[in-house]
CSV table of C-alpha atoms in Angstrom, one decimal:
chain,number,residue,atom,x,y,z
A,1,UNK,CA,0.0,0.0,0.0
A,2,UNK,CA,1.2,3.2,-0.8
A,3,UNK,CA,1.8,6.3,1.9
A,4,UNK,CA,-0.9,8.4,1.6
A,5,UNK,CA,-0.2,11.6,1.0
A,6,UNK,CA,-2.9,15.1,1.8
A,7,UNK,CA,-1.8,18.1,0.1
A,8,UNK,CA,-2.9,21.1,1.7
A,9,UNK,CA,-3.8,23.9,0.1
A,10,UNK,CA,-2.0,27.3,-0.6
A,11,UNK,CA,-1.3,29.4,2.4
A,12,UNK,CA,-2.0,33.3,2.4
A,13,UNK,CA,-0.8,33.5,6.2
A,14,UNK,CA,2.4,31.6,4.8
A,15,UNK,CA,3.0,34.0,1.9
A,16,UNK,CA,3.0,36.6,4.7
A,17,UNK,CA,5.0,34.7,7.1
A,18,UNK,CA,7.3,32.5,5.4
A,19,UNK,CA,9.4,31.5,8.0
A,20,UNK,CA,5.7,30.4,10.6
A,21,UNK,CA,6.6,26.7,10.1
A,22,UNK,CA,9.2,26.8,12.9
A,23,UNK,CA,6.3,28.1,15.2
A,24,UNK,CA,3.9,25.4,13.8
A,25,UNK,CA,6.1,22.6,14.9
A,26,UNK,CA,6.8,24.5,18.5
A,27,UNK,CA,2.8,24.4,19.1
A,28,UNK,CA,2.5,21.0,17.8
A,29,UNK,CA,5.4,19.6,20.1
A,30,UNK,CA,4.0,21.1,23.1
A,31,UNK,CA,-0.1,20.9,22.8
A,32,UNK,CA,-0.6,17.6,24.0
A,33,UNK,CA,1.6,18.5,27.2
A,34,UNK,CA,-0.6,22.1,27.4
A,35,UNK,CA,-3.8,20.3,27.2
A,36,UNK,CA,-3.0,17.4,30.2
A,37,UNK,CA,-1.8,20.3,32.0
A,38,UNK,CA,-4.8,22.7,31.5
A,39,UNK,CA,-2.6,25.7,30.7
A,40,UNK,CA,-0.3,26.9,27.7
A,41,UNK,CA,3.0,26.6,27.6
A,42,UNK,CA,5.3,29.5,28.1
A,43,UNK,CA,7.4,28.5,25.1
A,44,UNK,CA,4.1,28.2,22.7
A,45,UNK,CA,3.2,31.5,24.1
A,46,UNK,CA,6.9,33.1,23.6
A,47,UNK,CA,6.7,31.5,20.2
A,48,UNK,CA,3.6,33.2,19.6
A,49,UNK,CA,4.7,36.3,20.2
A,50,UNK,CA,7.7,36.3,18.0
A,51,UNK,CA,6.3,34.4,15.3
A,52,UNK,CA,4.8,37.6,13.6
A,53,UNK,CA,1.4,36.0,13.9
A,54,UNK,CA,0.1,38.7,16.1
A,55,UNK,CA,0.7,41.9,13.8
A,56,UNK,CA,-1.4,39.6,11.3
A,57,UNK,CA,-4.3,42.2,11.5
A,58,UNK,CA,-2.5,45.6,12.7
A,59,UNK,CA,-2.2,47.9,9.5
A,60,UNK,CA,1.0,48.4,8.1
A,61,UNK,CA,1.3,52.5,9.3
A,62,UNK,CA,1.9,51.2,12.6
A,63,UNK,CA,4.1,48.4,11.9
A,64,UNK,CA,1.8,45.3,11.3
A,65,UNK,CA,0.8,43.2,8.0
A,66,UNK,CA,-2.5,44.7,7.4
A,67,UNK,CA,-3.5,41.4,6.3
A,68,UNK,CA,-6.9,41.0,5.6
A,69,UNK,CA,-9.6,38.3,6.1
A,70,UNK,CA,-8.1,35.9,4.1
A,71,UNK,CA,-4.8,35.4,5.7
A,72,UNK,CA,-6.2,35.8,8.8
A,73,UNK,CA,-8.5,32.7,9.1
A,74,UNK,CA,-5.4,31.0,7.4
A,75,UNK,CA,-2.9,31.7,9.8
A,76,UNK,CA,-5.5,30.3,12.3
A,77,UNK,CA,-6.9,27.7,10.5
A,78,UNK,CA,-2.6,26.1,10.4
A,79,UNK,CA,-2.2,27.1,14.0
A,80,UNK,CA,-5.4,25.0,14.7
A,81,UNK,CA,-4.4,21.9,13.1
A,82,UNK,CA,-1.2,21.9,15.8
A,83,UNK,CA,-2.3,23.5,18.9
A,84,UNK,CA,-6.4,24.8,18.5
A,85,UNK,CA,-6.3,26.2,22.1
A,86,UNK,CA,-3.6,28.6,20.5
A,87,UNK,CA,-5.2,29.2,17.7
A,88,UNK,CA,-8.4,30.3,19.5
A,89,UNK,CA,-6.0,32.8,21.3
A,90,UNK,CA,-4.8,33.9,18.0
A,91,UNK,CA,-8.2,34.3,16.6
A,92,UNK,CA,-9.7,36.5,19.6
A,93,UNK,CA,-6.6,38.9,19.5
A,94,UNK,CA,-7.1,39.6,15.8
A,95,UNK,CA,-10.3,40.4,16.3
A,96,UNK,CA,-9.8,42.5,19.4
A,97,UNK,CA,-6.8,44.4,17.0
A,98,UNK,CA,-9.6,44.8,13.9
A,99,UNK,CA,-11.7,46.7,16.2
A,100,UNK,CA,-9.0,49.1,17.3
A,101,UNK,CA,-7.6,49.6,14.0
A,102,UNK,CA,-11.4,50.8,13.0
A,103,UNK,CA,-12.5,52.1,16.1
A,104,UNK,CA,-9.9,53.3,18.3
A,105,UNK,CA,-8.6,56.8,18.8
A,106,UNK,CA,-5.5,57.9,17.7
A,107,UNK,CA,-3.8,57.6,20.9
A,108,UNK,CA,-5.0,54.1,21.6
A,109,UNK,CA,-3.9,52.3,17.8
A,110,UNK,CA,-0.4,54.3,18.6
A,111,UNK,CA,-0.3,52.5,22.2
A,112,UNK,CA,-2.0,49.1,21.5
A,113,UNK,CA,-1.1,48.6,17.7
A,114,UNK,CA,2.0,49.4,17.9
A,115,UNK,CA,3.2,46.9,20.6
A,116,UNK,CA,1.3,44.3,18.7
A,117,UNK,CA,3.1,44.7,15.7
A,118,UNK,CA,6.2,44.0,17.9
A,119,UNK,CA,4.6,41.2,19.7
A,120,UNK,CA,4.6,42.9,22.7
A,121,UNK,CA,0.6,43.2,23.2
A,122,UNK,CA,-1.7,40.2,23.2
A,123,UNK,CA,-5.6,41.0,23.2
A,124,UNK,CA,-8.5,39.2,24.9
A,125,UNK,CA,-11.8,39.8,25.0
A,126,UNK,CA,-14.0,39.8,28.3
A,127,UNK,CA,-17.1,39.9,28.0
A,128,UNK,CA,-19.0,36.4,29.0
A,129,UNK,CA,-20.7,36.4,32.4
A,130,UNK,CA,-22.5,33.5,34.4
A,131,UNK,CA,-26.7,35.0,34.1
A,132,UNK,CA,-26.2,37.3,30.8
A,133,UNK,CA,-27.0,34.8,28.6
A,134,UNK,CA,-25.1,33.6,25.0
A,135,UNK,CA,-26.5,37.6,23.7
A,136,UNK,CA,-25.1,39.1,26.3
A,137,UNK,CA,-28.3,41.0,26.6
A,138,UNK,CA,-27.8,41.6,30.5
A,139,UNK,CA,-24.9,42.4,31.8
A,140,UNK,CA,-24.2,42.5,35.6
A,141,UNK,CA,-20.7,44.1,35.4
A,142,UNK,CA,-21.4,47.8,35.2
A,143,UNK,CA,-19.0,50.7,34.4
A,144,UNK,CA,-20.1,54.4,36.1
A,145,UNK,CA,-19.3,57.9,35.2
A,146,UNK,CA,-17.1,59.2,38.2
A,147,UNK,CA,-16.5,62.9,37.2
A,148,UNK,CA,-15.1,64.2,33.9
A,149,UNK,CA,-12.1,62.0,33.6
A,150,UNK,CA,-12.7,58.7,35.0
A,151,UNK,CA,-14.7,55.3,34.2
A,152,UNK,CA,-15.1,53.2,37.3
A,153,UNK,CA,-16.0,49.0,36.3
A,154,UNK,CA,-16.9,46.9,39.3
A,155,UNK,CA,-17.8,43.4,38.2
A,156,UNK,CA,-17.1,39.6,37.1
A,157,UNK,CA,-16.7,37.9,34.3
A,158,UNK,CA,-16.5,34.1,33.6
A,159,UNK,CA,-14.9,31.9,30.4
A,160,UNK,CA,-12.9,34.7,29.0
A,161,UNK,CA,-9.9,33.2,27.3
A,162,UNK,CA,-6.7,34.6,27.4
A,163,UNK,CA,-7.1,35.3,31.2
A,164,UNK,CA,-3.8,36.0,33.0
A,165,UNK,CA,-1.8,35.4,30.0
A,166,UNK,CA,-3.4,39.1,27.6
A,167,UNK,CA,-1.2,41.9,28.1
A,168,UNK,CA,-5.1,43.8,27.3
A,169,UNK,CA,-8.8,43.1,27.8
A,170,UNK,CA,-11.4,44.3,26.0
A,171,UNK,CA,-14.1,44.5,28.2
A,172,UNK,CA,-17.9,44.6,28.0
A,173,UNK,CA,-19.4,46.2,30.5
A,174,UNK,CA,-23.4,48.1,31.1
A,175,UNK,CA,-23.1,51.5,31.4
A,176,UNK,CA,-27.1,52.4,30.9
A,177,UNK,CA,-30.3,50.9,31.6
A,178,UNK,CA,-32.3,49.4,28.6
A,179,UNK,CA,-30.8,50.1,25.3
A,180,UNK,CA,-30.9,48.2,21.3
A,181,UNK,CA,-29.0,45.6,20.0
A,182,UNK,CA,-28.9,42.4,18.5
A,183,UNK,CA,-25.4,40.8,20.3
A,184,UNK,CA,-24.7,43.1,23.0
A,185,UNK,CA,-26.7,46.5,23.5
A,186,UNK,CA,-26.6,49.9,22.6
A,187,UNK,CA,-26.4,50.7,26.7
A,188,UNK,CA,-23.3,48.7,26.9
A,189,UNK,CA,-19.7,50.0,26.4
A,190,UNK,CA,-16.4,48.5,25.2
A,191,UNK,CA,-13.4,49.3,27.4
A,192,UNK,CA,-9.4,48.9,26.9
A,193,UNK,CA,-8.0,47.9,30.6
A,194,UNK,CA,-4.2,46.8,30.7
A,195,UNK,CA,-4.0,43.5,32.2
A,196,UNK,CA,-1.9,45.5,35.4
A,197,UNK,CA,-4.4,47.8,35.8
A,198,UNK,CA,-5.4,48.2,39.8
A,199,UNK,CA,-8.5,46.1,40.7
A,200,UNK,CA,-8.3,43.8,37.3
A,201,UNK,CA,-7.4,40.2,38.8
A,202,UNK,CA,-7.2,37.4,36.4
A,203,UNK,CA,-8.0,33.7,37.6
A,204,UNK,CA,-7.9,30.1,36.6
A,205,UNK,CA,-11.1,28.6,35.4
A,206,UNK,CA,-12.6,25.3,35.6
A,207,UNK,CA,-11.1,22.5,33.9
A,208,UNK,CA,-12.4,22.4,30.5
A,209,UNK,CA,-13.0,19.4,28.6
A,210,UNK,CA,-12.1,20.5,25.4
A,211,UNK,CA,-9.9,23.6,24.5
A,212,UNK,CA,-7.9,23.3,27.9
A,213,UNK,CA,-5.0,25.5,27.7
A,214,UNK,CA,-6.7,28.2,26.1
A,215,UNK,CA,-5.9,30.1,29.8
A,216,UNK,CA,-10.1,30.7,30.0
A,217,UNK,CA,-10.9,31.8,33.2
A,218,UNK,CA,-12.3,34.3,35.0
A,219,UNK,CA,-11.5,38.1,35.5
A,220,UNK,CA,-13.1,40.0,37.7
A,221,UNK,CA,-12.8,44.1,38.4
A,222,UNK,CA,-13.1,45.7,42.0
A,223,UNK,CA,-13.3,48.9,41.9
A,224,UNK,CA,-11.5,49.5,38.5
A,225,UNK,CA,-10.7,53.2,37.8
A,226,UNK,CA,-10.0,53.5,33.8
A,227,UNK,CA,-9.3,57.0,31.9
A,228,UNK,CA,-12.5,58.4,30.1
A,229,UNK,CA,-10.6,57.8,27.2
A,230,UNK,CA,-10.2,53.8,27.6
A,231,UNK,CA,-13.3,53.8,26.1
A,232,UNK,CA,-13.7,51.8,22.3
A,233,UNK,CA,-16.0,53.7,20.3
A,234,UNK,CA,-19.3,55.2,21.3
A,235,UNK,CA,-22.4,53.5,23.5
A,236,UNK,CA,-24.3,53.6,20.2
A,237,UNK,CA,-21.7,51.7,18.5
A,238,UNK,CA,-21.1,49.1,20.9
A,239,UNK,CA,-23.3,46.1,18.5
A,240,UNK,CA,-21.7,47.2,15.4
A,241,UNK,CA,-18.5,47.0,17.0
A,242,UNK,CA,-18.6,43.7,18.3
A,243,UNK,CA,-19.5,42.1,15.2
A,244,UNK,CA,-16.7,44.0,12.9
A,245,UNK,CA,-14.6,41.1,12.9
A,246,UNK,CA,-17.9,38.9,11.3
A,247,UNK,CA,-18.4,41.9,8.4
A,248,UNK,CA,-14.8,41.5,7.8
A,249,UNK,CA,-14.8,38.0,7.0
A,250,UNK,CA,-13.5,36.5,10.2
A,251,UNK,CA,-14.5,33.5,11.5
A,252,UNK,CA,-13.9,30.9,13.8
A,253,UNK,CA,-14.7,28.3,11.7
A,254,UNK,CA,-10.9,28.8,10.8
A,255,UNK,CA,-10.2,26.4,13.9
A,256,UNK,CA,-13.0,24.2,13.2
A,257,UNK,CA,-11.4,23.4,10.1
A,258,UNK,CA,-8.2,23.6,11.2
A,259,UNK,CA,-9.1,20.6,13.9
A,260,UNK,CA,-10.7,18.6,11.2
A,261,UNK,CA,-7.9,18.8,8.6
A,262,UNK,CA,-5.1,17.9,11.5
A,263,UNK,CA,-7.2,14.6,12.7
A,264,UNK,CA,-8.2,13.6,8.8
A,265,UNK,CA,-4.5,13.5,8.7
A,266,UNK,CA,-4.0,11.9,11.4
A,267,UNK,CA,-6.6,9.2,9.9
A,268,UNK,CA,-5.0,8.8,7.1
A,269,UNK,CA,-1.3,8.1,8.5
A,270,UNK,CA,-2.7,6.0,10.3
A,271,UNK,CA,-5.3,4.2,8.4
A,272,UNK,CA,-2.2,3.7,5.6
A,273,UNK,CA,0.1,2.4,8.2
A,274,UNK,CA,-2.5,-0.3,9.8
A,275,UNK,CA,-3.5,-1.6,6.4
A,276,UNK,CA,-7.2,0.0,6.9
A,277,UNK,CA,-7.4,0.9,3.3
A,278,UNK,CA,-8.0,-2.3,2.3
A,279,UNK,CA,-11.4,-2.1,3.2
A,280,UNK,CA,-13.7,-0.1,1.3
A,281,UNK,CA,-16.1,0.8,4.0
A,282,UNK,CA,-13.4,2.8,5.4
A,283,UNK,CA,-12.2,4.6,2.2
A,284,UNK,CA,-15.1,5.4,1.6
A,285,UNK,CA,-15.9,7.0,5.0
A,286,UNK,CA,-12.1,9.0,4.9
A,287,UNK,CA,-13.1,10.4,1.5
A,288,UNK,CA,-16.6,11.3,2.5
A,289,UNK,CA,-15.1,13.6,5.8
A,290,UNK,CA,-12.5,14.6,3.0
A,291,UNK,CA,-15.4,16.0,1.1
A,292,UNK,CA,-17.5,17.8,4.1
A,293,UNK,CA,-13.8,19.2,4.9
A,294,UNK,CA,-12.9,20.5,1.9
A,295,UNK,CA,-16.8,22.4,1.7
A,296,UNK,CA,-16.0,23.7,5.2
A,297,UNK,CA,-12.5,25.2,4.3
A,298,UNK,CA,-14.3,26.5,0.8
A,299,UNK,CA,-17.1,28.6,3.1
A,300,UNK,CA,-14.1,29.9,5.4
A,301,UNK,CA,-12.5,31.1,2.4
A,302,UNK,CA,-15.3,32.5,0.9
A,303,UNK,CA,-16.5,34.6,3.9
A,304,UNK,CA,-13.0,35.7,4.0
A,305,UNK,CA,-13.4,37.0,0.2
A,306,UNK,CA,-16.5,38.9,0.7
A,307,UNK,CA,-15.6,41.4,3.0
A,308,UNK,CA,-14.1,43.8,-0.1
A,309,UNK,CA,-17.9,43.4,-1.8
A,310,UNK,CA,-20.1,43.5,1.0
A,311,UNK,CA,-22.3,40.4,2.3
A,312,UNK,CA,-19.3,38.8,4.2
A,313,UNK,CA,-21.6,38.9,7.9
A,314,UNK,CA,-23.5,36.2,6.9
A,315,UNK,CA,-21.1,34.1,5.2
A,316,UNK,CA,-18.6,34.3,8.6
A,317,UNK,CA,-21.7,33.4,10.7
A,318,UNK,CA,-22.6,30.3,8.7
A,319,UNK,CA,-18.8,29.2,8.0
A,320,UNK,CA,-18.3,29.0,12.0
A,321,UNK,CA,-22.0,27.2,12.3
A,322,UNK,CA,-21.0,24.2,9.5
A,323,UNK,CA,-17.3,24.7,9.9
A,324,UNK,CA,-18.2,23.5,13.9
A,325,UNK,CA,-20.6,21.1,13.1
A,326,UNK,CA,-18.3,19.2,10.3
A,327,UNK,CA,-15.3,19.1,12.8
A,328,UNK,CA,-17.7,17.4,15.8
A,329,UNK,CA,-19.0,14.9,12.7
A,330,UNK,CA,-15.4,14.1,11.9
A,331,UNK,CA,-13.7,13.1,14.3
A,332,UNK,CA,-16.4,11.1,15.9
A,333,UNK,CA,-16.1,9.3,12.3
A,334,UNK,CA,-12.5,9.6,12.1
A,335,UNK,CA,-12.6,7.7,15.7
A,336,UNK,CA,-15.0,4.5,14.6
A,337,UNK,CA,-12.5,3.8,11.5
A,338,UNK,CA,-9.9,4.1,13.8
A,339,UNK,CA,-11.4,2.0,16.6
A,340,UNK,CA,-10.3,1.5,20.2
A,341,UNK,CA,-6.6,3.1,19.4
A,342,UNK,CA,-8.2,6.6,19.2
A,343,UNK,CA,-10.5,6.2,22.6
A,344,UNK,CA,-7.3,5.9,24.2
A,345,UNK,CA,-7.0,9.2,26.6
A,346,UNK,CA,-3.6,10.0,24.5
A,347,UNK,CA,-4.5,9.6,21.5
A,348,UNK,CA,-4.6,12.8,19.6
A,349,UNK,CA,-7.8,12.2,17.8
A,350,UNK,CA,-9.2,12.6,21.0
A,351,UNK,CA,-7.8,15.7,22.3
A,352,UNK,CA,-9.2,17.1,18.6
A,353,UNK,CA,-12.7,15.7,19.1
A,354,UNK,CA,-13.0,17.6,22.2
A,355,UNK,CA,-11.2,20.6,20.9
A,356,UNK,CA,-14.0,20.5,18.1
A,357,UNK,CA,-17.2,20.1,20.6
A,358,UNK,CA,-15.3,23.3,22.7
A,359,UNK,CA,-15.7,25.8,19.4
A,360,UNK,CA,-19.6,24.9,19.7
A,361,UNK,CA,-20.0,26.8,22.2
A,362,UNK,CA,-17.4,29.8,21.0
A,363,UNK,CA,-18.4,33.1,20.1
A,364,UNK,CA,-21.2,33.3,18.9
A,365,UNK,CA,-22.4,29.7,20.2
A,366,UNK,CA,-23.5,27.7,16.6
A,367,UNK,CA,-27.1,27.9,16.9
A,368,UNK,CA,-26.5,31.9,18.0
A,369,UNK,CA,-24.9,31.8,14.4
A,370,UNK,CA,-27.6,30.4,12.7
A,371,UNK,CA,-30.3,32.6,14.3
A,372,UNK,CA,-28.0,36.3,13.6
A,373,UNK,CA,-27.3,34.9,9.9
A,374,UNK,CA,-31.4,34.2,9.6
A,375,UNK,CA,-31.9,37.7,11.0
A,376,UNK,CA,-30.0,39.3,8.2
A,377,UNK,CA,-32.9,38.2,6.3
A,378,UNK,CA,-35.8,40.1,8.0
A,379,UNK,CA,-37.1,43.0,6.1
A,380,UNK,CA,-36.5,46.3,7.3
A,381,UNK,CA,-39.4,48.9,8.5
A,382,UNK,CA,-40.6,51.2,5.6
């Protein structure tokens, strides 16, 4: 039997970053390590930083790629298929970097883009809490107005990734009663706090099943006094804001397909090496997740192409919907051809499949996807 050989397709993240591949293998040597500990590794995070992967999305006048869409869920799509708990790091950052470049002030893209572009800055966003629901219609962290100059957020948040190892949050936080908004609200604010900032405290979470050194944990604020200008954007803007990452074509289907890719390889080593192939009930079940990989990868691509024409919302929304929903489906697949081998607690098919269920439940949760791409569709008041 020959080796089996799957050819992966072109990479915009490596025509960008030619020399990633050393970073690849440093987050594939150390993720199976990160995940039976429950925490990243310091030398997958240090290799993140000086990989260039986190200037990815800062614009080029301030020392970054300006890479758009494209490249973006590639370079997290390849950092999935070694280490996805990275690669959902990776993924928040560049989205909490997007919204800077568009909505920050001056002084903030000069202190936050900057230091990205040098690694120096990694982003998080903070904004899930224990009663406000998958919407994050009610929030129960509240920021107040304490004179002209200062922002005061008392509060706690829960499953925020990147917590204790960000250098900044982006936090969501109520600052009115009632307000609009589809995901988030029109009376809720986005703030900038430095991770050092007095009365931010960072700590570990639960022990996840899936995604387990992703650092998500909890971050809490106690009497947190921020600068009036640590604001991101305007009240009013706070919805459109948080989904500027989905119009640009972003999506976290990236790491779905990412996950899928790295255990149909897996698969197929495998499945070559134990003679499997043989038998046509399981070449025919390799080349059917082939095929529902492939369409996944295709729908990430194509949300990442829209952005320039418009419509790229929708197409982001639904590529992280399937893109989930194909992963879960393949490795569960992936693990019946492979048999008992891949229930073993080591196996790395494993660690995928749970990796895959994680991004379920990721921002926005699939069926939260599936309901914000069917509201694009309702028709607007005359």
């Amino acid at each position: 039997m020959r080796a089996v050989e799957h050819a992966l397709p072109a990479s915009d993240a490596l025509a960008l970053l030619p020399d990633l591949a050393p970073a690849l293998e440093e987050f594939r040597a150390r993720a199976a390590a990160s995940d039976e500990q429950g925490r990243p590794d310091p030398r997958s995070l240090e290799a993140l930083r000086t990989s260039g992967l986190l200037s990815l999305a800062v614009p080029r006048e301030y020392g970054g790629m300006g890479a758009g869409a494209g490249a973006v869920n590639d370079a997290v799509r390849l950092v999935a298929g070694a280490d996805a708990s990275l690669a959902i790091v990776l993924f928040l950052h560049c989205a909490v970097t997007a919204r800077i470049a568009r909505w920050g002030t001056e002084r903030q893209k000069q202190r936050y883009l900057t230091a990205t572009a040098a690694g120096e800055c990694l982003a998080a966003s903070v904004w899930s809490e224990q009663k406000a629901g998958a919407s994050k219609a009610q929030l129960g962290t509240q920021a107040t107005s304490c004179g002209p100059d200062t922002w005061r957020i008392q509060g706690n948040k829960t499953f925020a990734t990147g917590a204790g190892i960000a250098d900044v949050y982006l936090v969501l936080a109520q600052t009115s009663a009632g307000g609009e908004g589809g995901y988030g609200s029109t009376a809720q604010s986005l703030f900038l706090v430095d991770a050092g900032t007095p009365g931010a405290h960072a700590h570990p979470g639960p022990g996840l099943v899936g995604m387990r050194s992703s650092a998500t944990g909890f971050v809490s604020f106690e009497d947190c006094r921020l600068p009036r200008d640590a604001g991101l954007g305007r009240p009013s803007q706070t919805p459109e804001i948080i989904a500027h990452p989905h119009h640009l074509g972003y999506t976290l289907g990236a790491v779905s397909t990412g996950i899928a890719r790295a255990a149909l390889d897996t698969a197929l080593r495998e499945s070559a090496d134990r003679g499997l192939l043989a038998h046509q009930a399981m070449r025919h079940t390799l080349a059917e997740v082939e095929a529902s990989v492939e369409a996944a990868h295709a729908l990430v691509d194509r949300a990442g192409a829209r952005a320039a024409s418009g419509g790229a919302l929708r197409l982001a929304l639904h590529a992280k919907a399937y893109g989930s929903t194909v992963a879960e489906s393949a490795c569960t697949r992936i693990q019946q051809v492979l048999g008992s081998a891949a229930f073993v607690a080591t196996h790395p098919v494993n660690r995928l499949a749970r990796d895959a269920r994680a991004i379920a439940h990721m921002g926005p949760p699939t069926y939260l996807c599936r309901e914000m791409a069917a509201d694009t569709w309702a028709p607007t008041a005359p």
